[in-house]
């Protein structure tokens, strides 16, 4: 069938759709001129281009209306937005710029500014044609890579002084197919080198890479209309903010409002990241969090079931299919091959075995401990309360169970127990707490203040709702420190921000995530739309969005803020502020904060754990700044040796601090870590030094408070004596 015939079949009368229909028809014809009738490469298989359905077109129109009229961000669909949607769509389809050529991009130039009008009226074909072209280019690239493997990886030259760019997201598009061929030769060399240096022989390398590329090919040939539609709609919806997204009917079945796309089995929240599936966060109390090796920003390469010999490569897979593969019966083990978040390049992977289980509410519960500090012949007892998430047993609550579990109820009990033990101060540990039930954050603030506002919520109409603590009782009125880090988000930020605004306690740690928006899920005729409808503001008026909560005393973190956090996300809503609401200021720390910071700095100056943390942060920073990697075997060996040596030295330094024997090799370290991770009942006897520092800061506050009290008492006695 000719291009013209295919075009006429697609649009029997495109002009009756008005201006938008004519634009879409012209764009489609222009794209058709760049598309072969089918993608037939060195195989008997033929790629069958996907086409939009009537239901998808209707859903597209509904999505466009919802975005324009109900999203918090007031934004129109215009030519400027068209260009941004086009760029985001290409970023999703070919984010590393390894499939399309500069000529392909030039052929898209006429399409770039017309997508907006088409998206307003459900004209989806231009987006589908872009998708189909990219899929065909992917097939061509994968077939080329397989042809190189067929010739034998031993024929590749690893003696030349070559290097490869690790992140191509900002690179120029390659000029033509020949340039792409040269790039893919380098990509293959990089993959082979990484496995050779791990001790894998060439035959096993060829088998593994062939399996990877053939698996990706299989996924491309199985492309569905819904794949193109979901990718296109998410590029479109993502223009408003990164938390607004479209869920296909199948994805909607897996969606849980409290825990988007969390996996039944390992307890991890995942999202698509170009051709990879990326870990967003771990569910507190879940198997992955307890196992301890999987980390946010890790990317999943393959998944292996315990009863299978070979892993299934999932690069290029749909998110819902990766979810299905990782799910499984309780007590069974799934093994994930991941690219660690701090890996120097995509060829560095590690294998993590996780035993599937249900996430139990009691394992997410708040817990406590007491630590003691000796200062000037006086001992201070500091209570520490760890809160992994803001939870509530809604089912038990609705059934009228008087003993239902919730964050606030559990913390109140822990506070009573700590008070009975005679603690002098309390440290609330909200590190890695990604949020949860909003009303629990509101109620938790109420345990530490008398009646008053806790958070403001503004919608797209600028209407502001103020949540209040209506209970005048206070569970704890003593000194308070709140620990946070980059993974503290949403409800955690509301609590920390309120405590800071009320002057009720000090916030210690690193800048929080900055998730200050509220989403709602709206049903469509086809799937669902998760849309941002409101924004959180502190009682002082500043938003928690984008900026998060800035600690009063900062402690550096290993987390790369340029990759994790709201301000690292494209199109994130900005920080702003509204009017403050009247609230009590319990204490003004301005008179003591400088002294507290000085004491903290002096303690950390020679603290072995902190010095080690700084070394790790610098090591990770150097790796992130490495933009290229050598393809010369000897140079690569030296580079890997340096990385392994640094890893081993850091691990042994930590072992020495805790009185352990040093590891002789990296293999020995990895084996020990696997054993520790496999023993889910094991506990770390050493107190987390960040928690310990939170206690030290509390002890400083108590000492300074006593000093100030003594000064005030002395002044009072002097004044009385003078009065006589």
XYZ file of C-alpha atoms in Angstrom:
724
model
C 0.000 0.000 0.000
C 1.398 3.420 -0.923
C 1.905 6.292 1.476
C -0.958 8.176 -0.141
C -3.277 5.158 0.155
C -2.375 4.676 3.807
C -2.930 8.373 4.409
C -6.360 8.337 2.734
C -7.407 5.221 4.634
C -6.409 6.894 7.874
C -8.348 10.070 7.118
C -11.221 9.435 4.726
C -12.133 13.098 5.043
C -9.748 14.873 7.404
C -10.881 18.322 6.358
C -14.278 18.002 8.001
C -12.536 18.286 11.385
C -11.999 22.006 10.855
C -8.650 23.783 11.311
C -7.382 21.307 13.917
C -8.341 18.391 11.707
C -6.596 19.915 8.699
C -3.460 20.607 10.738
C -3.414 17.055 12.072
C -3.891 15.648 8.584
C -1.060 17.761 7.171
C 1.226 16.807 10.057
C 0.432 13.139 9.563
C 1.138 13.311 5.845
C 4.463 15.030 6.511
C 5.399 12.316 8.976
C 4.227 9.617 6.603
C 6.727 10.854 4.047
C 9.482 10.043 6.546
C 8.087 6.633 7.443
C 8.639 3.393 5.565
C 5.441 1.399 4.995
C 6.718 -1.121 7.527
C 9.894 -1.823 9.412
C 11.276 -4.954 7.835
C 14.854 -5.551 8.859
C 17.101 -8.611 8.931
C 14.318 -10.803 10.273
C 11.052 -12.306 9.131
C 9.181 -10.108 11.582
C 7.525 -6.887 10.486
C 6.629 -4.037 12.802
C 2.906 -3.299 12.609
C 2.364 0.436 13.263
C -0.087 1.188 16.070
C -3.079 3.489 15.588
C -5.257 5.492 17.982
C -8.753 4.372 18.908
C -11.954 6.369 19.212
C -11.928 5.825 23.005
C -8.409 7.243 23.224
C -9.392 10.298 21.181
C -12.283 10.982 23.546
C -10.024 10.487 26.567
C -7.519 12.920 25.037
C -10.209 15.623 24.767
C -11.277 15.044 28.377
C -7.667 15.196 29.564
C -7.100 18.473 27.701
C -10.197 19.997 29.317
C -9.264 18.808 32.800
C -5.736 20.171 32.468
C -6.889 23.580 31.253
C -9.759 24.090 33.677
C -9.102 22.107 36.877
C -5.320 21.902 37.306
C -3.701 24.139 39.921
C -1.442 25.663 37.273
C -3.306 28.013 34.933
C -1.889 27.232 31.504
C -3.261 27.279 27.975
C -2.662 24.826 25.167
C -0.876 26.898 22.523
C 1.994 26.765 20.029
C 4.598 27.313 22.747
C 3.243 24.363 24.700
C 3.297 22.293 21.500
C 7.060 22.582 21.295
C 7.470 21.611 24.945
C 5.188 18.583 24.544
C 7.157 17.536 21.465
C 10.474 17.765 23.368
C 9.093 15.862 26.370
C 7.673 13.158 24.108
C 11.001 12.675 22.360
C 12.706 12.687 25.761
C 10.491 9.775 26.763
C 10.928 7.861 23.502
C 14.631 8.530 22.904
C 15.971 10.333 25.945
C 19.580 9.265 25.347
C 19.426 10.207 21.639
C 20.590 6.810 20.449
C 17.852 5.896 17.960
C 16.938 8.997 15.946
C 19.185 10.989 13.613
C 19.399 14.704 13.034
C 17.556 14.134 9.760
C 14.677 12.484 11.625
C 14.451 15.494 13.911
C 14.465 17.864 10.937
C 11.587 15.907 9.417
C 9.679 16.557 12.632
C 10.159 20.352 12.459
C 6.768 21.003 10.900
C 5.099 18.764 13.474
C 6.657 20.457 16.484
C 4.407 23.508 16.595
C 1.159 21.792 15.618
C 0.711 19.257 18.369
C -1.206 21.607 20.694
C -4.121 22.193 18.352
C -4.311 18.496 17.577
C -4.264 17.525 21.271
C -7.140 19.895 22.087
C -9.412 18.100 19.645
C -8.365 14.490 20.008
C -6.307 14.316 16.810
C -3.779 11.734 17.996
C -2.291 10.484 14.753
C 0.717 12.870 14.668
C 1.831 11.585 18.078
C 1.292 7.986 17.022
C 3.311 8.500 13.846
C 6.211 9.842 15.905
C 5.904 6.799 18.151
C 5.873 4.400 15.193
C 8.929 5.994 13.612
C 10.885 5.743 16.866
C 9.910 2.072 17.277
C 11.158 1.339 13.767
C 14.426 3.124 14.471
C 14.787 1.097 17.688
C 14.377 -2.107 15.674
C 17.076 -0.994 13.250
C 19.491 -0.198 16.094
C 18.869 -3.458 17.936
C 19.291 -5.476 14.767
C 22.572 -3.675 14.144
C 23.765 -4.497 17.680
C 22.800 -8.155 17.212
C 24.711 -8.275 13.931
C 27.836 -7.097 15.779
C 27.375 -9.814 18.389
C 26.973 -12.408 15.654
C 30.424 -11.442 14.369
C 31.839 -12.070 17.856
C 32.704 -9.533 20.558
C 36.302 -10.753 20.338
C 36.593 -8.841 17.062
C 35.986 -5.516 18.791
C 39.029 -3.292 19.279
C 39.729 -2.384 22.916
C 43.199 -0.951 22.358
C 42.182 2.336 20.735
C 42.125 5.533 22.796
C 38.348 5.922 22.680
C 35.735 7.038 25.172
C 31.959 7.180 25.341
C 29.673 9.878 26.728
C 27.788 8.468 29.706
C 24.764 10.768 29.578
C 23.610 11.754 26.095
C 20.407 13.553 27.118
C 21.971 16.909 26.201
C 24.132 15.640 23.323
C 23.612 16.540 19.683
C 21.608 14.121 17.589
C 23.877 12.002 15.418
C 24.025 13.231 11.822
C 23.029 10.038 10.026
C 22.848 6.249 10.183
C 26.609 5.848 9.787
C 27.194 8.047 12.831
C 24.638 6.039 14.800
C 26.408 2.829 13.771
C 29.671 4.202 15.182
C 27.894 5.190 18.410
C 26.379 1.733 18.805
C 29.743 0.062 18.281
C 30.952 2.137 21.242
C 27.863 1.216 23.284
C 28.516 -2.461 22.664
C 32.187 -2.079 23.587
C 31.183 -0.390 26.825
C 28.793 -3.219 27.712
C 31.391 -5.883 26.877
C 34.118 -4.152 28.883
C 31.953 -3.907 31.976
C 31.232 -7.638 31.920
C 34.821 -8.627 31.069
C 36.065 -6.691 34.067
C 33.571 -8.589 36.219
C 35.233 -11.830 35.144
C 32.676 -12.942 32.517
C 34.032 -14.735 29.454
C 33.161 -13.621 25.920
C 30.801 -16.519 25.235
C 28.702 -15.688 28.306
C 28.837 -11.981 27.438
C 27.532 -12.659 23.930
C 24.721 -14.808 25.294
C 23.716 -12.178 27.875
C 23.784 -9.284 25.425
C 21.986 -11.251 22.728
C 19.282 -12.117 25.249
C 19.015 -8.454 26.255
C 18.672 -7.095 22.731
C 16.370 -9.870 21.556
C 14.171 -9.230 24.574
C 13.977 -5.542 23.699
C 13.172 -6.422 20.093
C 10.367 -8.662 21.260
C 8.843 -5.801 23.262
C 8.982 -3.457 20.280
C 7.203 -5.946 18.025
C 4.546 -6.340 20.723
C 3.909 -2.591 20.913
C 0.272 -1.744 21.527
C -1.832 1.285 20.796
C -2.104 1.904 24.530
C 1.692 2.151 24.854
C 1.807 5.048 22.417
C -1.249 6.728 23.939
C 0.025 6.533 27.513
C 3.470 7.856 26.535
C 1.927 10.686 24.524
C -0.599 11.667 27.215
C 2.052 11.642 29.936
C 4.306 13.913 27.883
C 1.274 16.186 27.486
C 0.055 16.058 31.116
C 3.608 16.431 32.450
C 3.700 19.980 31.086
C 1.516 21.072 34.003
C 3.589 19.375 36.700
C 5.485 16.091 37.264
C 2.784 14.593 39.483
C 0.034 14.893 36.889
C -0.159 11.769 34.774
C -2.421 9.487 32.773
C -3.108 5.905 33.829
C -4.194 3.452 31.179
C -7.075 1.096 32.079
C -4.580 -1.633 32.981
C -2.373 0.687 35.006
C -5.479 2.018 36.758
C -6.202 -1.475 38.046
C -2.824 -1.442 39.805
C -3.163 2.080 41.144
C -3.549 2.704 44.850
C -4.134 6.324 45.867
C -2.018 6.034 49.017
C 0.896 4.308 47.314
C 1.097 4.889 43.563
C 2.215 1.750 41.762
C 3.566 0.133 44.911
C 4.402 -3.506 44.401
C 2.609 -6.233 46.242
C 5.549 -8.361 47.173
C 8.643 -6.211 47.688
C 7.270 -2.802 48.717
C 8.807 -0.395 46.222
C 7.318 2.506 44.297
C 8.401 2.468 40.641
C 8.086 4.690 37.604
C 9.197 4.651 33.982
C 12.462 6.437 33.245
C 13.101 6.343 29.496
C 13.768 2.675 28.698
C 14.298 1.752 32.342
C 12.049 1.145 35.343
C 13.287 3.313 38.215
C 12.807 2.975 41.964
C 11.164 6.129 43.323
C 11.010 5.163 46.998
C 10.721 2.184 49.308
C 7.634 1.433 51.369
C 8.533 1.591 55.093
C 8.322 -1.855 56.645
C 8.296 -3.540 53.240
C 10.622 -6.370 52.179
C 12.863 -4.129 50.031
C 13.285 -1.583 52.833
C 14.069 -4.333 55.357
C 16.442 -6.089 52.965
C 18.377 -2.849 52.757
C 20.141 -2.941 49.380
C 17.602 -1.440 46.952
C 17.768 2.365 46.913
C 15.747 5.246 45.407
C 16.900 6.108 41.854
C 18.177 2.547 41.220
C 17.177 1.373 37.726
C 16.030 -2.204 37.124
C 17.777 -4.098 34.324
C 16.461 -7.637 34.800
C 14.158 -9.731 36.987
C 14.737 -13.382 37.911
C 12.326 -15.756 39.652
C 13.718 -18.243 42.180
C 12.621 -21.258 40.096
C 14.202 -19.972 36.883
C 17.814 -20.222 35.771
C 17.944 -17.070 33.686
C 16.880 -13.522 34.405
C 14.446 -11.687 32.146
C 15.859 -8.441 30.780
C 13.230 -5.708 31.263
C 14.921 -2.757 29.559
C 12.305 -1.208 27.293
C 9.417 -2.979 29.014
C 6.166 -1.296 29.988
C 5.921 -0.360 33.662
C 2.827 -2.470 34.294
C 4.555 -5.554 32.880
C 7.620 -5.037 35.073
C 5.251 -4.717 38.038
C 3.567 -8.007 37.107
C 6.943 -9.737 36.789
C 8.156 -8.597 40.201
C 4.947 -9.568 41.938
C 4.648 -13.075 43.240
C 3.589 -15.315 46.128
C 4.697 -14.564 49.673
C 7.924 -16.200 50.849
C 9.164 -16.576 47.255
C 12.328 -14.751 46.207
C 12.751 -12.392 43.293
C 16.203 -11.265 42.182
C 16.638 -7.835 40.632
C 19.632 -6.717 38.612
C 19.865 -2.950 39.027
C 22.033 -0.049 37.983
C 22.733 1.603 41.362
C 21.847 5.273 41.678
C 25.504 6.080 42.334
C 26.886 3.892 39.516
C 29.435 5.684 37.311
C 27.705 4.397 34.146
C 24.904 2.123 32.942
C 27.144 -0.916 32.621
C 27.739 -1.155 36.377
C 25.076 -3.359 37.939
C 24.487 -5.264 41.136
C 22.178 -8.178 41.948
C 19.685 -7.955 44.823
C 17.607 -10.892 46.077
C 14.407 -9.920 47.924
C 11.975 -12.281 49.638
C 8.420 -11.250 48.818
C 6.013 -10.518 51.651
C 3.088 -8.328 52.584
C 3.792 -4.913 54.062
C 2.516 -5.226 57.622
C 1.057 -2.173 59.323
C 2.822 -2.983 62.586
C 6.184 -2.860 60.785
C 5.421 0.706 59.675
C 4.543 1.740 63.226
C 6.325 4.392 65.230
C 8.937 3.107 67.664
C 11.124 4.567 70.409
C 14.481 4.297 72.163
C 16.268 6.205 74.909
C 19.867 7.432 74.700
C 21.941 9.043 77.450
C 24.450 11.906 77.324
C 26.848 12.890 80.091
C 27.501 16.613 80.313
C 29.412 18.306 83.152
C 28.656 15.620 85.712
C 25.014 15.556 84.662
C 23.261 12.872 82.586
C 20.567 13.810 80.098
C 18.116 11.163 78.906
C 16.848 11.791 75.372
C 13.869 9.923 73.922
C 13.933 9.177 70.182
C 10.711 8.399 68.285
C 11.110 6.946 64.779
C 8.167 7.530 62.406
C 8.625 5.725 59.048
C 5.308 6.909 57.559
C 2.052 8.678 58.419
C -0.360 5.772 58.688
C -3.873 5.009 59.885
C -5.869 1.788 59.876
C -8.875 3.272 58.083
C -10.738 -0.032 58.005
C -10.513 -0.528 61.759
C -11.403 3.145 62.248
C -14.569 2.807 60.114
C -15.531 -0.375 61.954
C -15.415 1.513 65.233
C -12.453 -0.347 66.702
C -11.412 1.767 69.727
C -7.855 0.410 69.475
C -7.241 1.162 65.805
C -3.647 2.024 64.928
C -2.545 5.424 63.675
C 0.609 7.508 63.790
C -0.772 10.025 66.275
C -2.279 7.436 68.627
C 0.940 5.397 68.640
C 3.169 8.445 69.173
C 0.981 9.640 72.047
C 1.503 6.266 73.763
C 5.260 6.406 73.136
C 5.426 9.931 74.561
C 3.631 8.785 77.711
C 6.118 5.918 78.063
C 9.099 8.256 77.549
C 7.738 10.729 80.092
C 7.353 7.873 82.570
C 11.014 7.022 81.953
C 11.925 10.596 82.821
C 13.385 11.776 79.511
C 14.676 15.348 79.348
C 13.887 15.897 75.659
C 12.447 14.197 72.566
C 13.891 13.710 69.067
C 11.347 12.960 66.311
C 13.019 11.025 63.474
C 11.201 11.662 60.147
C 14.086 10.782 57.855
C 13.008 8.795 54.786
C 9.354 9.366 55.730
C 7.618 9.969 52.395
C 4.356 11.141 53.939
C 0.961 9.455 54.045
C -2.315 10.414 55.719
C -2.672 14.220 55.839
C -4.970 14.242 58.873
C -2.299 12.316 60.803
C 0.242 15.075 60.157
C -2.327 17.594 61.378
C -3.097 15.565 64.521
C 0.582 14.886 65.222
C 1.365 18.606 65.286
C -1.469 18.875 67.805
C 0.409 16.675 70.274
C 3.004 19.436 70.677
C 0.951 22.661 70.489
C -2.221 24.028 71.982
C -5.102 24.798 69.626
C -4.034 26.393 66.351
C -3.582 26.089 62.574
C -1.229 23.411 61.214
C -1.270 23.804 57.409
C -2.950 25.823 54.664
C -4.261 24.318 51.423
C -4.873 26.550 48.401
C -6.764 25.348 45.320
C -6.711 26.597 41.727
C -9.438 29.159 42.513
C -7.198 30.666 45.213
C -9.564 29.476 47.926
C -7.571 28.691 51.065
C -8.557 26.037 53.578
C -6.808 26.047 56.958
C -6.484 22.785 58.877
C -6.479 23.264 62.628
C -5.665 21.335 65.756
C -8.878 21.725 67.751
C -7.635 19.841 70.808
C -6.213 22.218 73.475
C -4.434 19.380 75.268
C -0.690 18.926 74.738
C 0.922 15.497 74.975
C 4.452 16.854 75.288
C 5.596 20.409 76.035
C 9.326 19.790 76.548
C 12.346 20.401 74.276
C 11.949 18.977 70.763
C 14.233 18.201 67.779
C 12.911 16.974 64.413
C 15.271 15.001 62.146
C 14.637 15.188 58.379
C 16.463 14.396 55.140
C 15.952 14.636 51.378
C 13.526 11.690 51.417
C 11.254 13.359 53.998
C 8.275 14.489 51.948
C 4.672 15.684 51.952
C 3.116 15.066 55.398
C 6.604 14.963 56.949
C 7.268 18.435 55.595
C 3.957 19.701 56.941
C 4.858 18.487 60.438
C 8.461 19.755 60.354
C 7.384 23.097 58.880
C 4.714 23.618 61.547
C 7.097 22.753 64.396
C 9.599 25.217 62.932
C 7.012 27.988 62.424
C 5.647 27.654 65.947
C 9.181 27.764 67.364
C 8.177 24.531 69.040
C 11.438 22.751 68.211
C 14.532 22.701 66.027
C 14.647 21.013 62.621
C 17.934 19.173 61.973
C 19.214 17.338 58.886
C 19.141 18.109 55.168
C 16.701 19.987 52.955
C 13.510 17.962 52.513
C 12.030 16.721 49.225
C 9.748 19.673 48.485
C 6.544 17.758 47.642
C 3.944 20.396 48.486
C 1.096 19.515 46.126
C -2.131 17.530 46.424
C -3.375 15.196 43.695
C -6.778 13.702 42.942
C -7.607 10.827 40.603
C -10.303 11.616 38.038
C -12.017 8.843 36.060
C -12.072 9.113 32.279
C -13.985 7.169 29.665
C -10.684 5.326 29.143
C -8.335 5.100 32.129
C -7.770 7.757 34.789
C -6.048 11.125 35.181
C -4.066 11.892 38.326
C -4.121 15.674 38.489
C -2.642 18.262 40.858
C -5.441 20.361 42.304
C -4.047 22.024 45.438
C -0.890 23.225 47.108
C 0.318 23.111 50.720
C 1.429 26.227 52.608
C 2.902 26.558 56.063
C 1.159 28.596 58.756
C 3.847 31.239 58.156
C 2.646 31.497 54.536
C 5.539 29.882 52.665
C 4.878 26.821 50.523
C 6.551 23.479 51.172
C 6.474 22.992 47.390
C 9.826 22.958 45.549
C 11.847 24.401 48.427
C 10.802 21.928 51.123
C 11.841 22.647 54.708
C 15.280 24.121 55.316
C 16.777 22.740 58.563
C 17.893 25.047 61.354
C 21.059 22.938 61.631
C 22.173 21.219 58.464
C 23.809 17.787 58.149
C 24.992 16.783 54.648
C 23.445 13.766 52.926
C 24.642 11.155 50.421
C 21.527 11.809 48.322
C 22.192 13.742 45.133
C 19.814 16.709 45.283
C 20.190 17.291 41.545
C 18.569 13.898 40.886
C 16.168 13.382 43.797
C 13.748 16.025 45.010
C 10.967 18.229 43.679
C 13.372 20.856 42.362
C 15.072 18.115 40.305
C 11.828 17.375 38.411
C 10.864 18.995 35.123
C 7.938 21.453 35.214
C 7.636 21.308 39.018
C 5.328 23.974 40.432
C 7.361 26.869 41.880
C 7.709 27.975 45.480
C 5.528 30.891 46.488
C 3.817 32.194 49.565
C 0.454 33.443 50.776
C -0.588 35.322 53.898
C 0.421 33.823 57.208
C -2.301 32.760 59.636
C -2.128 33.803 63.299
C -0.164 31.302 65.347
C 1.700 31.216 68.637
C 5.486 31.432 68.729
C 6.539 29.192 71.611
C 10.268 29.911 71.627
C 12.685 32.166 69.796
C 15.832 30.181 69.022
C 17.681 33.177 67.546
C 19.567 33.727 70.797
C 20.989 30.203 70.929
C 21.058 28.932 67.332
C 24.568 30.240 66.603
C 25.932 28.547 69.718
C 24.116 25.310 68.821
C 25.564 25.370 65.308
C 29.064 26.054 66.612
C 28.871 23.148 69.037
C 27.548 20.898 66.287
C 30.343 21.944 63.893
C 33.008 21.380 66.535
C 31.656 17.922 67.330
C 31.568 16.931 63.657
C 34.966 18.411 62.858
C 36.731 15.290 64.075
C 33.824 12.857 64.196
C 34.977 9.665 62.386
C 31.509 8.820 61.012
C 31.022 12.359 59.718
C 34.459 12.434 58.120
C 33.605 9.139 56.445
C 30.263 10.548 55.282
C 32.056 13.522 53.725
C 34.443 11.140 51.985
C 31.513 9.142 50.587
C 29.757 12.302 49.406
C 32.926 13.486 47.650
C 33.424 10.041 46.083
C 29.845 9.981 44.775
C 30.205 13.549 43.517
C 33.340 12.651 41.565
C 31.556 9.699 40.005
C 28.593 11.858 39.008
C 30.941 14.413 37.464
C 32.540 11.698 35.311
C 30.947 12.509 31.951
C 32.851 9.964 29.855
C 34.383 6.539 30.343
C 37.292 5.005 28.467
C 36.814 2.144 25.996
C 40.480 1.199 26.252
C 40.786 -2.044 28.218
C 43.842 -1.057 30.260
C 42.532 2.417 31.058
C 39.193 0.937 32.045
C 40.850 -1.601 34.348
C 42.699 1.187 36.115
C 39.492 3.247 36.446
C 37.537 0.328 37.892
C 40.385 -0.539 40.233
C 40.307 3.003 41.647
C 36.546 2.822 42.231
C 36.778 -0.598 43.901
C 39.682 0.504 46.071
C 37.760 3.552 47.289
C 34.626 1.496 48.009
C 36.650 -1.018 49.976
C 38.529 1.620 51.960
C 35.279 3.371 52.942
C 33.679 0.077 53.969
C 36.721 -0.932 56.024
C 36.919 2.460 57.675
C 33.319 2.032 58.803
C 34.084 -1.511 59.979
C 36.995 -0.173 62.023
C 34.778 2.455 63.670
C 32.399 -0.287 64.800
C 35.157 -2.701 65.833
C 34.823 -5.136 62.921
C 37.551 -6.937 61.005
C 38.457 -5.331 57.645
C 37.562 -7.014 54.353
C 40.437 -8.197 52.194
C 38.572 -7.919 48.892
C 35.500 -6.292 47.417
C 34.026 -9.760 46.797
C 34.290 -10.434 50.518
C 32.483 -7.154 51.243
C 29.722 -7.937 48.724
C 29.251 -11.417 50.178
C 28.963 -9.988 53.697
C 26.407 -7.391 52.526
C 24.348 -10.128 50.861
C 24.392 -12.162 54.072
C 23.337 -9.160 56.131
C 20.541 -8.331 53.700
C 19.312 -11.933 53.676
C 19.004 -11.935 57.475
C 15.934 -9.745 57.872
C 15.925 -10.260 61.642
C 19.413 -8.862 62.136
C 19.721 -5.459 63.790
C 22.500 -2.917 63.784
C 23.808 -2.662 67.322
C 25.472 0.651 66.627
C 23.324 3.727 67.099
C 22.826 5.758 63.945
C 25.267 8.646 64.365
C 22.773 11.138 62.901
C 20.244 10.160 65.578
C 23.024 10.429 68.131
C 23.823 13.922 66.902
C 20.144 14.866 67.194
C 20.412 13.799 70.825
C 23.613 15.796 71.259
C 21.909 18.926 69.919
C 19.056 18.302 72.346
C 21.582 18.000 75.213
C 23.133 21.294 74.038
C 19.690 22.929 74.166
C 19.130 21.647 77.684
C 22.553 22.891 78.836
C 22.007 26.322 77.303
C 18.520 26.448 78.780
C 19.924 25.708 82.223
C 22.606 28.354 81.721
C 20.018 30.914 80.649
C 17.805 29.949 83.573
C 20.772 30.396 85.947
C 21.565 33.814 84.437
C 17.943 34.899 84.700
C 17.814 33.669 88.306
C 21.060 35.492 89.134
C 19.725 38.689 87.550
C 16.556 38.349 89.587
C 18.502 37.846 92.850
C 20.758 40.845 92.029
C 17.760 43.020 91.250
C 16.092 42.054 94.537
C 19.303 42.793 96.479
C 19.635 46.214 94.843
C 15.992 46.944 95.631
C 16.712 46.384 99.322
